[in-house]
XYZ file of C-alpha atoms in Angstrom:
711
model
C 0.008 0.001 -0.002
C 2.872 2.402 0.752
C 4.234 1.900 -2.718
C 0.874 2.655 -4.258
C 0.314 5.831 -2.309
C 3.633 7.132 -3.534
C 2.773 6.095 -7.052
C -0.460 8.111 -6.894
C 1.421 11.133 -5.626
C 3.921 10.873 -8.486
C 1.117 10.808 -11.032
C -0.480 13.878 -9.513
C 2.883 15.649 -9.549
C 3.562 14.671 -13.176
C 0.120 15.951 -14.081
C 1.003 19.354 -12.669
C 4.160 19.336 -14.742
C 2.296 18.352 -17.850
C -0.260 21.091 -17.471
C 2.467 23.657 -16.997
C 4.230 22.541 -20.169
C 1.215 21.852 -22.366
C 1.643 25.012 -24.337
C 5.043 23.780 -25.482
C 3.546 20.631 -27.042
C 0.161 21.470 -28.587
C -2.194 18.609 -29.433
C -4.732 18.644 -32.232
C -7.518 16.665 -30.638
C -10.152 17.148 -33.336
C -10.417 16.663 -37.052
C -12.831 17.901 -39.666
C -15.912 15.776 -40.031
C -15.832 13.133 -42.744
C -18.757 11.305 -44.336
C -17.022 7.948 -44.512
C -14.459 6.231 -42.333
C -12.255 4.442 -44.888
C -10.457 1.262 -43.978
C -7.555 0.259 -46.262
C -6.028 -3.173 -45.481
C -3.252 -2.604 -48.026
C -1.633 0.119 -45.879
C -0.123 -1.649 -42.905
C 1.696 -0.531 -39.776
C 2.894 -2.450 -36.699
C 2.227 -6.062 -35.814
C 0.279 -6.451 -32.577
C 1.798 -8.573 -29.797
C -1.169 -8.220 -27.446
C -2.759 -6.613 -24.424
C -2.361 -7.495 -20.769
C -1.314 -6.488 -17.241
C 0.977 -7.372 -14.351
C 0.547 -10.004 -11.650
C 2.540 -8.903 -8.608
C 1.664 -11.028 -5.548
C 4.706 -9.692 -3.678
C 3.019 -6.294 -3.520
C -0.669 -7.148 -3.532
C -0.208 -9.895 -0.953
C -2.040 -12.612 -2.912
C -1.805 -14.339 -6.241
C -4.592 -14.669 -8.816
C -6.785 -17.662 -8.155
C -7.269 -20.379 -10.787
C -10.692 -18.944 -11.637
C -9.312 -15.416 -11.897
C -6.526 -16.596 -14.213
C -9.129 -18.116 -16.509
C -11.110 -14.880 -16.463
C -7.988 -12.904 -17.302
C -6.458 -15.085 -20.042
C -9.426 -16.990 -21.418
C -11.309 -15.561 -24.382
C -14.741 -16.967 -23.885
C -17.835 -15.241 -22.552
C -17.156 -13.025 -19.530
C -13.368 -13.324 -20.026
C -10.831 -10.617 -20.816
C -8.824 -12.370 -23.534
C -5.461 -10.968 -22.275
C -2.472 -12.137 -24.259
C 0.406 -10.457 -22.347
C 1.523 -11.047 -18.747
C 4.140 -9.000 -16.910
C 5.891 -10.487 -13.862
C 8.262 -9.174 -11.183
C 11.933 -10.124 -11.048
C 12.373 -10.453 -7.332
C 15.862 -9.345 -6.181
C 15.838 -12.373 -3.848
C 16.303 -15.514 -5.889
C 14.635 -17.624 -3.206
C 11.378 -15.748 -3.952
C 11.305 -16.396 -7.701
C 8.796 -19.194 -7.232
C 6.088 -16.626 -6.468
C 5.939 -15.615 -10.114
C 5.459 -19.155 -11.358
C 1.823 -20.270 -10.834
C 0.120 -17.518 -12.858
C 2.948 -17.415 -15.413
C 2.684 -21.172 -15.940
C -1.063 -20.937 -16.424
C -0.699 -18.034 -18.849
C 1.985 -19.871 -20.833
C -0.339 -22.835 -21.324
C -2.904 -20.358 -22.704
C -0.408 -19.081 -25.287
C 0.185 -15.793 -23.461
C 3.401 -13.785 -23.932
C 5.192 -13.415 -20.564
C 7.861 -10.800 -19.872
C 9.578 -9.580 -16.675
C 10.727 -6.354 -15.059
C 13.208 -5.815 -12.180
C 12.819 -3.040 -9.646
C 15.995 -3.681 -7.672
C 19.208 -5.684 -8.012
C 20.128 -8.262 -5.378
C 20.967 -6.529 -2.083
C 24.633 -7.494 -2.238
C 25.028 -5.693 -5.573
C 23.338 -2.412 -4.719
C 24.571 0.739 -3.063
C 22.752 3.751 -1.688
C 21.464 5.955 -4.467
C 22.022 9.179 -2.671
C 19.859 12.067 -3.904
C 18.950 10.333 -7.180
C 17.163 7.314 -5.815
C 16.785 4.669 -3.162
C 19.425 2.379 -4.726
C 22.142 2.488 -7.323
C 24.046 -0.237 -9.138
C 27.770 0.506 -9.456
C 29.406 -0.373 -12.791
C 31.658 -2.903 -11.071
C 28.539 -5.015 -10.540
C 27.122 -4.819 -14.083
C 28.341 -8.286 -14.998
C 26.830 -9.816 -11.857
C 23.551 -8.047 -12.540
C 23.476 -9.342 -16.108
C 23.937 -12.831 -14.684
C 21.083 -12.194 -12.237
C 18.707 -11.315 -15.100
C 19.913 -14.210 -17.219
C 19.480 -16.634 -14.314
C 15.880 -15.499 -13.894
C 15.157 -16.296 -17.560
C 16.795 -19.689 -17.144
C 14.795 -20.400 -13.955
C 11.495 -19.513 -15.646
C 12.319 -21.667 -18.691
C 13.245 -24.658 -16.520
C 9.813 -24.323 -14.917
C 7.804 -24.252 -18.135
C 7.719 -20.505 -18.766
C 9.577 -19.427 -21.896
C 10.076 -15.804 -20.906
C 9.771 -13.493 -23.938
C 11.965 -10.704 -22.530
C 13.366 -9.104 -19.403
C 13.881 -5.357 -19.097
C 16.957 -3.606 -17.786
C 15.047 -1.659 -15.115
C 11.549 -0.566 -14.165
C 11.353 3.270 -14.250
C 15.009 4.224 -13.653
C 13.898 7.864 -13.948
C 11.466 7.434 -11.039
C 13.676 5.921 -8.376
C 12.546 7.233 -5.039
C 11.639 3.677 -4.052
C 13.898 1.562 -6.273
C 17.028 1.697 -8.387
C 18.260 4.771 -10.180
C 20.092 4.614 -13.507
C 21.158 7.502 -15.725
C 20.524 7.303 -19.424
C 24.272 6.868 -20.036
C 24.411 4.045 -17.515
C 21.604 2.006 -19.065
C 23.106 2.490 -22.521
C 26.524 1.358 -21.246
C 25.017 -1.717 -19.583
C 23.124 -2.752 -22.715
C 26.080 -2.142 -25.054
C 28.706 -3.949 -22.955
C 26.774 -6.507 -20.938
C 23.523 -7.050 -22.774
C 24.923 -9.907 -24.838
C 25.473 -11.851 -21.626
C 21.688 -12.229 -21.255
C 21.082 -15.246 -23.452
C 18.146 -16.995 -21.772
C 15.656 -14.481 -23.093
C 15.393 -11.218 -25.038
C 16.592 -7.943 -23.526
C 14.162 -5.042 -23.284
C 15.304 -1.431 -22.830
C 14.746 0.321 -19.512
C 11.078 1.210 -19.033
C 10.888 4.960 -18.517
C 8.315 6.313 -16.105
C 6.911 8.672 -18.708
C 7.298 8.792 -22.503
C 8.308 12.433 -22.110
C 9.881 14.555 -24.845
C 13.651 14.499 -25.050
C 15.186 17.113 -22.753
C 11.854 17.861 -21.095
C 12.479 20.342 -18.308
C 10.813 18.215 -15.654
C 12.803 15.098 -16.625
C 16.393 16.156 -16.695
C 17.693 12.696 -17.632
C 14.818 10.369 -18.508
C 11.864 9.792 -20.778
C 12.728 9.400 -24.447
C 16.352 10.230 -23.744
C 16.832 6.612 -22.658
C 15.855 5.474 -26.143
C 17.704 8.166 -28.059
C 20.995 7.188 -26.502
C 20.413 3.529 -27.334
C 19.553 4.502 -30.927
C 22.814 6.403 -31.169
C 24.945 3.505 -29.892
C 25.363 0.682 -32.408
C 26.408 -1.918 -29.808
C 23.460 -1.042 -27.585
C 21.082 -1.260 -30.567
C 22.464 -4.668 -31.440
C 21.922 -5.992 -27.909
C 18.543 -4.348 -27.274
C 15.795 -6.568 -28.719
C 12.780 -4.351 -28.025
C 11.798 -1.136 -26.307
C 9.491 -0.619 -23.345
C 8.009 2.497 -21.826
C 5.335 3.637 -19.365
C 2.614 6.138 -20.121
C 2.078 7.884 -16.796
C 1.083 11.476 -17.545
C 2.009 10.989 -21.213
C 0.111 13.229 -23.558
C -1.074 12.053 -26.970
C 1.297 14.433 -28.793
C 4.314 12.887 -27.061
C 3.548 9.305 -28.022
C 4.985 9.569 -31.529
C 8.703 8.808 -31.872
C 9.476 8.233 -35.562
C 13.127 7.315 -35.116
C 12.224 4.570 -32.638
C 9.246 3.398 -34.681
C 11.430 3.039 -37.738
C 14.238 1.217 -35.924
C 12.929 -2.225 -36.908
C 12.224 -3.176 -33.280
C 8.950 -3.351 -31.419
C 7.865 -0.742 -28.882
C 5.735 -1.885 -25.926
C 3.723 0.206 -23.512
C 4.496 -1.833 -20.408
C 2.699 -0.044 -17.582
C -0.013 2.521 -16.926
C -3.328 3.097 -15.266
C -5.705 5.874 -16.245
C -7.098 8.142 -15.049
C -6.388 7.429 -11.347
C -5.901 4.759 -8.666
C -8.599 5.921 -6.300
C -10.432 3.386 -4.131
C -13.123 1.498 -6.076
C -12.634 3.582 -9.203
C -12.574 0.593 -11.569
C -16.282 0.756 -12.384
C -16.689 4.504 -12.743
C -18.158 5.435 -16.112
C -17.535 7.266 -18.437
C -14.237 7.621 -16.598
C -13.365 4.080 -17.688
C -13.652 5.118 -21.358
C -10.246 6.782 -20.937
C -8.736 3.291 -20.940
C -9.945 2.719 -24.535
C -8.764 6.165 -25.569
C -5.296 5.575 -24.087
C -5.035 2.257 -25.919
C -6.108 3.907 -29.151
C -3.433 6.621 -28.829
C -0.775 4.012 -28.007
C -1.655 2.004 -31.122
C -2.245 4.814 -33.602
C 0.064 7.595 -32.466
C 2.781 5.584 -30.706
C 2.708 2.532 -33.018
C 2.991 0.312 -29.951
C 2.951 -3.443 -30.450
C 1.796 -4.271 -26.920
C -0.224 -2.472 -24.253
C 0.166 -3.608 -20.627
C -1.943 -2.279 -17.756
C -0.739 -2.114 -14.184
C -2.451 -4.610 -11.842
C -4.780 -7.098 -13.497
C -6.755 -7.434 -10.252
C -7.093 -4.318 -8.101
C -9.796 -1.969 -6.906
C -8.848 0.237 -9.872
C -7.783 -2.583 -12.202
C -9.150 -4.658 -15.057
C -10.721 -6.927 -12.456
C -11.910 -5.852 -9.061
C -10.638 -7.566 -5.914
C -13.466 -10.127 -6.112
C -12.263 -11.225 -9.543
C -15.090 -9.645 -11.549
C -14.363 -7.745 -14.774
C -14.605 -3.991 -14.205
C -15.718 -1.262 -16.567
C -12.041 -0.499 -17.146
C -11.549 -4.167 -17.982
C -14.433 -4.158 -20.456
C -12.958 -1.071 -22.142
C -9.662 -2.926 -22.613
C -11.485 -6.100 -23.713
C -12.901 -4.150 -26.659
C -9.324 -4.533 -27.951
C -7.869 -7.593 -26.235
C -10.655 -10.031 -27.153
C -10.785 -9.168 -30.851
C -7.379 -7.767 -31.815
C -5.203 -10.823 -31.414
C -1.459 -11.497 -31.481
C -0.147 -11.386 -35.024
C -2.821 -8.982 -36.248
C -1.514 -5.959 -38.113
C -2.786 -2.427 -37.662
C -4.038 -1.069 -40.963
C -4.968 2.341 -42.255
C -8.216 3.929 -41.127
C -9.655 7.440 -41.067
C -8.657 8.077 -37.453
C -10.987 10.941 -36.606
C -13.960 10.902 -38.997
C -15.897 13.238 -36.720
C -15.335 15.303 -33.602
C -14.808 13.072 -30.554
C -14.772 9.907 -32.716
C -11.559 7.855 -32.824
C -11.091 4.831 -35.046
C -8.387 2.220 -35.476
C -8.440 -0.934 -37.585
C -6.589 -4.254 -37.616
C -6.224 -7.110 -40.081
C -6.132 -10.702 -38.901
C -6.064 -12.695 -42.104
C -7.385 -12.088 -45.575
C -10.890 -12.843 -44.342
C -11.166 -10.566 -41.290
C -10.825 -6.917 -40.350
C -11.423 -5.590 -36.822
C -12.443 -1.980 -36.322
C -12.552 -0.238 -32.907
C -14.469 3.024 -32.723
C -14.634 5.332 -29.663
C -17.211 8.066 -29.314
C -16.075 10.360 -26.466
C -18.827 12.864 -27.179
C -22.018 13.311 -25.244
C -24.151 12.817 -28.375
C -24.755 9.721 -30.470
C -23.187 9.648 -33.899
C -24.016 7.631 -37.012
C -20.889 6.581 -38.844
C -20.355 4.888 -42.209
C -17.395 2.493 -42.501
C -16.067 1.498 -45.917
C -13.595 -1.355 -46.354
C -11.447 -0.788 -49.438
C -10.386 -4.370 -50.187
C -10.375 -6.926 -52.980
C -13.013 -8.778 -51.032
C -16.652 -8.313 -50.146
C -18.210 -8.029 -46.691
C -20.251 -11.088 -45.756
C -20.841 -10.423 -42.046
C -20.399 -7.672 -39.463
C -20.607 -8.457 -35.742
C -20.577 -5.641 -33.187
C -19.490 -5.683 -29.534
C -20.117 -2.497 -27.519
C -19.417 -1.132 -24.072
C -21.327 1.922 -22.796
C -22.762 3.112 -19.519
C -25.406 0.378 -19.714
C -23.578 -2.259 -21.819
C -20.597 -4.579 -21.386
C -19.404 -6.110 -24.665
C -23.019 -6.250 -25.829
C -23.173 -8.184 -29.088
C -25.175 -7.346 -32.198
C -24.687 -10.145 -34.668
C -24.645 -9.831 -38.476
C -25.441 -6.131 -38.792
C -26.832 -4.773 -42.047
C -24.175 -4.135 -44.665
C -23.516 -4.102 -48.360
C -20.550 -5.637 -50.137
C -18.093 -2.924 -49.120
C -19.508 -0.784 -46.313
C -21.870 -0.539 -43.332
C -23.422 2.076 -41.110
C -23.327 1.926 -37.316
C -24.682 4.034 -34.516
C -21.975 5.068 -32.042
C -23.812 5.938 -28.816
C -22.571 8.789 -26.629
C -19.559 7.844 -24.501
C -19.142 4.335 -25.875
C -16.590 2.075 -27.512
C -17.592 -0.328 -30.277
C -15.676 -3.163 -31.874
C -16.741 -4.408 -35.310
C -15.503 -7.789 -36.482
C -15.887 -7.729 -40.283
C -15.787 -10.999 -42.169
C -14.665 -10.796 -45.794
C -14.978 -13.164 -48.700
C -12.902 -12.981 -51.840
C -14.581 -11.187 -54.691
C -14.796 -13.259 -57.871
C -12.110 -12.252 -60.351
C -13.341 -11.883 -63.887
C -11.074 -12.598 -66.865
C -10.462 -9.976 -69.522
C -12.109 -9.923 -72.957
C -9.658 -12.548 -74.194
C -10.472 -14.900 -71.345
C -7.107 -14.175 -69.668
C -6.691 -14.011 -65.866
C -3.087 -12.942 -66.367
C -0.980 -12.155 -69.415
C 2.724 -11.695 -68.628
C 4.721 -10.020 -71.419
C 7.871 -9.132 -69.386
C 8.173 -5.808 -71.163
C 8.658 -3.670 -68.065
C 9.013 -6.033 -65.092
C 9.107 -9.684 -64.066
C 5.279 -9.818 -63.686
C 5.536 -11.487 -60.238
C 7.701 -14.349 -61.527
C 10.698 -15.350 -59.439
C 13.424 -17.936 -59.421
C 12.387 -21.556 -58.749
C 15.021 -23.251 -56.584
C 18.473 -21.696 -56.997
C 17.708 -20.017 -60.322
C 17.832 -16.267 -60.880
C 15.636 -14.292 -63.262
C 16.192 -11.072 -65.194
C 14.650 -9.228 -68.104
C 16.485 -9.716 -71.368
C 16.117 -8.293 -74.866
C 18.260 -11.024 -76.456
C 15.573 -13.262 -77.998
C 12.052 -12.130 -77.116
C 9.159 -14.014 -78.616
C 6.936 -10.924 -78.612
C 7.833 -7.296 -77.930
C 11.300 -6.285 -76.818
C 11.935 -8.392 -73.693
C 11.712 -11.949 -72.439
C 12.460 -13.374 -68.978
C 15.941 -14.896 -68.708
C 16.257 -17.839 -66.320
C 19.911 -18.364 -65.280
C 22.292 -19.707 -62.623
C 20.413 -23.002 -62.447
C 22.103 -25.377 -60.036
C 19.807 -28.317 -60.859
C 17.642 -29.270 -63.815
C 14.452 -28.607 -61.859
C 15.544 -25.029 -61.160
C 13.590 -22.560 -63.284
C 11.042 -19.722 -63.022
C 7.870 -19.754 -60.943
C 4.735 -17.682 -60.465
C 2.251 -17.854 -57.613
C -1.231 -18.118 -59.028
C -3.601 -15.440 -57.654
C -5.886 -17.285 -55.241
C -8.852 -15.088 -56.120
C -8.732 -16.257 -59.734
C -7.386 -19.816 -59.597
C -9.381 -22.123 -57.377
C -8.928 -25.740 -56.373
C -10.876 -28.257 -58.425
C -11.480 -25.965 -61.431
C -9.941 -26.222 -64.926
C -7.906 -23.521 -66.660
C -5.947 -22.931 -69.852
C -2.220 -22.282 -69.409
C 0.446 -21.344 -71.929
C 4.131 -20.332 -71.726
C 6.535 -19.842 -74.632
C 10.131 -21.053 -74.099
C 13.444 -20.839 -75.987
C 17.155 -21.356 -75.390
C 20.433 -20.553 -77.140
C 22.955 -22.686 -75.219
C 23.665 -26.428 -75.144
C 22.522 -29.286 -77.258
C 19.347 -29.652 -79.290
C 16.648 -30.816 -78.780
C 15.705 -30.479 -75.076
C 12.558 -31.349 -73.185
C 10.843 -28.381 -71.557
C 8.003 -28.555 -69.061
C 5.356 -26.364 -67.416
C 4.443 -27.804 -64.021
C 2.408 -27.111 -60.891
C 3.546 -26.972 -57.283
C 0.906 -26.993 -54.545
C 0.219 -27.976 -50.911
C -2.332 -30.726 -50.307
C -4.778 -31.062 -47.428
C -2.187 -32.944 -45.378
C 0.244 -30.019 -45.635
C 2.525 -31.856 -48.072
C 4.130 -30.162 -51.073
C 3.110 -31.928 -54.294
C 3.775 -31.515 -57.994
C 1.868 -32.091 -61.249
C 2.781 -31.765 -64.934
C 0.724 -29.227 -66.947
C 2.448 -29.487 -70.330
C 5.735 -30.516 -71.926
C 7.315 -30.269 -75.360
C 10.605 -30.827 -77.162
C 12.431 -27.556 -77.819
C 15.108 -26.792 -80.413
C 17.881 -24.216 -80.069
C 17.050 -20.617 -81.031
C 13.360 -21.462 -81.603
C 10.462 -20.771 -79.301
C 8.176 -23.665 -78.330
C 4.809 -23.458 -76.662
C 3.961 -25.279 -73.407
C 0.185 -25.318 -73.350
C -2.770 -27.117 -71.831
C -6.307 -25.843 -72.525
C -7.988 -27.813 -69.724
C -5.725 -28.386 -66.733
C -7.489 -29.065 -63.442
C -6.047 -27.674 -60.216
C -6.156 -30.456 -57.562
C -9.305 -30.393 -55.444
C -7.343 -30.788 -52.197
C -4.741 -28.191 -53.114
C -3.817 -24.650 -52.111
C -0.876 -22.238 -52.563
C -0.676 -22.998 -56.283
C 2.444 -22.099 -58.230
C 3.267 -22.779 -61.846
C 6.891 -23.215 -62.820
C 8.899 -23.752 -65.996
C 11.955 -25.979 -66.189
C 14.308 -27.547 -68.735
C 14.918 -31.218 -68.000
C 18.345 -32.892 -67.894
C 20.559 -29.800 -67.947
C 21.296 -26.495 -66.154
C 21.635 -24.197 -69.172
C 19.968 -20.804 -69.334
C 16.619 -20.437 -71.034
C 14.026 -17.732 -71.785
C 10.266 -17.540 -71.337
C 7.751 -15.109 -72.798
C 4.025 -14.623 -73.171
C 2.937 -16.472 -70.020
C -0.862 -16.720 -69.872
C -3.440 -18.195 -67.512
C -6.970 -18.204 -68.902
C -10.458 -19.655 -68.830
C -10.727 -23.374 -69.595
C -10.758 -24.068 -73.324
C -9.115 -20.772 -74.292
C -6.927 -21.357 -77.361
C -3.753 -19.367 -76.912
C -1.702 -18.709 -80.063
C 1.798 -20.060 -79.822
C 4.973 -19.611 -81.808
C 5.090 -20.837 -85.445
C 6.697 -24.168 -86.109
C 8.402 -24.708 -89.438
C 7.875 -28.060 -91.129
C 9.804 -28.797 -94.342
C 8.614 -31.433 -96.873
C 10.820 -32.444 -99.803
C 9.049 -33.644 -102.951
C 11.027 -35.293 -105.759
C 10.377 -34.069 -109.324
C 10.893 -35.752 -112.700
C 13.986 -33.640 -113.264
C 16.955 -35.245 -111.632
C 18.769 -31.984 -111.025
C 15.933 -30.141 -109.284
C 14.465 -30.567 -105.822
C 11.408 -28.550 -104.820
C 11.091 -27.623 -101.144
C 7.731 -26.515 -99.728
C 7.472 -24.892 -96.273
C 4.206 -24.629 -94.336
C 3.707 -22.826 -90.960
C 1.398 -24.114 -88.190
C 0.729 -22.864 -84.671
C 1.275 -25.961 -82.519
C 4.536 -27.303 -81.055
C 6.444 -29.972 -82.923
C 7.846 -33.200 -81.522
C 11.104 -34.519 -82.983
C 11.641 -38.287 -83.215
C 13.696 -40.780 -85.137
C 12.254 -42.299 -88.282
C 9.764 -45.080 -87.655
C 7.334 -47.115 -89.744
C 3.772 -47.556 -88.533
C 2.468 -51.062 -88.079
C -1.181 -50.058 -87.881
C -3.308 -51.805 -90.432
C -6.958 -51.692 -91.467
C -9.245 -53.191 -94.017
C -11.420 -50.111 -94.203
C -11.743 -48.489 -97.584
C -13.676 -45.387 -96.578
C -11.980 -42.296 -95.158
C -12.405 -40.927 -91.602
C -10.825 -37.604 -92.404
C -8.316 -36.325 -89.823
C -8.045 -39.645 -87.915
C -4.390 -40.251 -88.704
C -3.729 -42.648 -85.796
C -6.932 -44.669 -86.459
C -8.261 -44.401 -82.917
C -11.758 -43.294 -84.014
C -11.379 -39.591 -83.058
C -9.688 -36.446 -84.345
C -7.334 -34.860 -81.791
C -3.998 -33.127 -81.367
C -2.355 -36.576 -81.480
C -3.431 -36.900 -85.104
C -1.820 -33.556 -85.978
C 1.444 -34.559 -84.334
C 1.472 -37.840 -86.261
C 0.744 -35.992 -89.461
C 3.704 -33.637 -88.801
C 6.025 -36.625 -88.436
C 4.868 -38.001 -91.758
C 5.442 -34.657 -93.447
C 9.011 -34.472 -92.060
C 9.742 -37.917 -93.450
C 10.189 -39.650 -90.089
C 6.995 -41.712 -90.320
C 5.332 -43.772 -93.069
C 1.542 -44.008 -93.275
C -0.447 -47.025 -94.441
C -3.098 -46.684 -97.110
C -6.011 -46.109 -94.699
C -4.043 -43.431 -92.878
C -3.234 -41.707 -96.178
C -6.947 -41.652 -97.098
C -7.760 -40.134 -93.702
C -4.954 -37.587 -94.097
C -6.387 -36.096 -97.281
C -8.280 -33.441 -95.333
C -8.252 -30.919 -98.196
C -9.914 -32.310 -101.321
C -8.589 -29.625 -103.613
C -6.245 -32.347 -104.911
C -5.626 -36.029 -104.401
C -2.150 -35.746 -102.916
C -1.201 -35.407 -99.235
C 0.391 -32.004 -98.938
C 1.204 -29.402 -96.298
C -2.181 -27.866 -97.110
C -3.791 -30.960 -95.573
C -1.816 -30.295 -92.349
C -3.076 -26.718 -92.278
C -6.638 -27.874 -92.880
C -6.448 -30.349 -89.983
C -5.037 -27.603 -87.730
C -7.829 -25.194 -88.686
C -10.358 -27.893 -87.773
C -8.782 -28.506 -84.372
C -8.716 -24.805 -83.473
C -12.303 -24.184 -84.669
C -11.632 -22.136 -87.817
C -13.565 -24.701 -89.878
C -16.258 -27.009 -88.587
C -16.056 -30.080 -90.817
C -13.654 -32.373 -92.687
C -12.906 -32.791 -95.500
C -12.602 -29.162 -96.496
C -13.222 -28.218 -100.147
């Protein structure tokens, strides 16, 4: 109790200082009214670690009960959903066991646990003189680092994987505990921080996030963090930053240099607005808890927000273990904004006294928290600017007469909803999204990658690298070069957009490929990589073809089905049996059955004339890939005398296989029997089998003509 009385006095004193200096740091508390509060999930800020409080049985005299722990860390009905727990590093190692029961329970619930010391062991401390109760001489820094490391080891050996330990609780408020200057904490972190290996090291937790060089904090506040930022060794050893918010004004919470340091900032202790007896259920006073959290998240870009006592007469739970109004105001965040969520862009102040923040869980959920501090109700429109449509909006609201009151499936359209924000209330909207259907373009294409200006979201598959190249484009001025292949399967890959390509459905795929190095011919392949329902990575062949040097070949399949149990689909292109460079161009994914024009294939037929000295060569161009083989003689025989035009392989149907067989015959690598020759005469303009018959068969297969023979 003595400690708490002094704490209250310090807050009152800091408040006086803040009022006296307010003119130096003006705050714009209002914004012009806006019709719509816009939520943009594509603009993202910090990742959220969670919300919580401290359990300190050494000071309160009793630990949380099993039931109270469930209320604090559970996320069911009438539970707070806390995901962060702060514990006390007792200077006496024999007392460390007091932190265990609640920490062990919280750990089993998936809660992040961190620790703060107030004092070093008694044998390491000296009198602090005028600056504080205690002081740690530099000669004992190594021993103190071992003390903190040992605490982390002790907790881990007892089932609590401590996330972090801080250097010192409020070294700039040291009338009752240990004083450190800003230079001392920086020195300790830089030269001894790497000795703490059992857990992460947090910065000192300043009493107040006061402006640098604030007149009332001669050596404290943000100065602790500035000196760490300016010391490379200290920055290397400091894993995250922690601060307290006592008396901290909204305008002071922003610290761009710290926010852009690449390390999380946690608000690790506060209570607002006071610690008076039985103040936990005062309303609308309790609404200040929600506002303080909002400012920490939006202005300070904090990743965690930690209250002072979880259970106290002014805490999140009252002494009897019941959730207080202050607790419900925190629960508007803690129950619905969960660890791993990312804060996203929102119109922060769409109207006077209205404050909004928004968070993205996964692609299917956005959480919006809206505070109305005003004394009048306000109707607000929220618009979610996403490539998805709203399917459900659930609201949870705390007001003078409500505690997390739920309104399920509010009215909405595909992209927005209206909501009433009662006077002096906080509302949380959990918005469920569903992917909007993606429509193909007029050609039936979902994507068409030309590689003229960029890599079109392709990347190396395996060890391969990719780069744009103008050496041998198929179309335009550039193709995609695939190089530095360490294995034959290394190539180029593209993740298929999930909103267009869905499991179990069929699609048309085409990629054009060429090479200039190595032997000829080579087998090229377009394949699929995906994850099945068991979490295993699987592969499937989409198309393959034999490629010849300096010529483009098409890898195409007009009706490839994505596996029904698959997700995370990627297509990739590879050259089998070698590691030479190759090029791809004109990569297309389209609606099933879409015929995608490929590169021309030259087929040369030599016809002997009656003149011994003359050979006539005729060249015909078709739009399907060729297959090169050695010369063979067909053994297929038939007694049929009538023609089934186009059925070159005599299987009773006309397909691409017939065209490939016809190509082989025209190149002189295959002999046809008499029935096959009759079927091959697809163009009756003459009686001979000529390249024109090949063209006629191709036109039939691609739909340019609708019957054979063609006259």
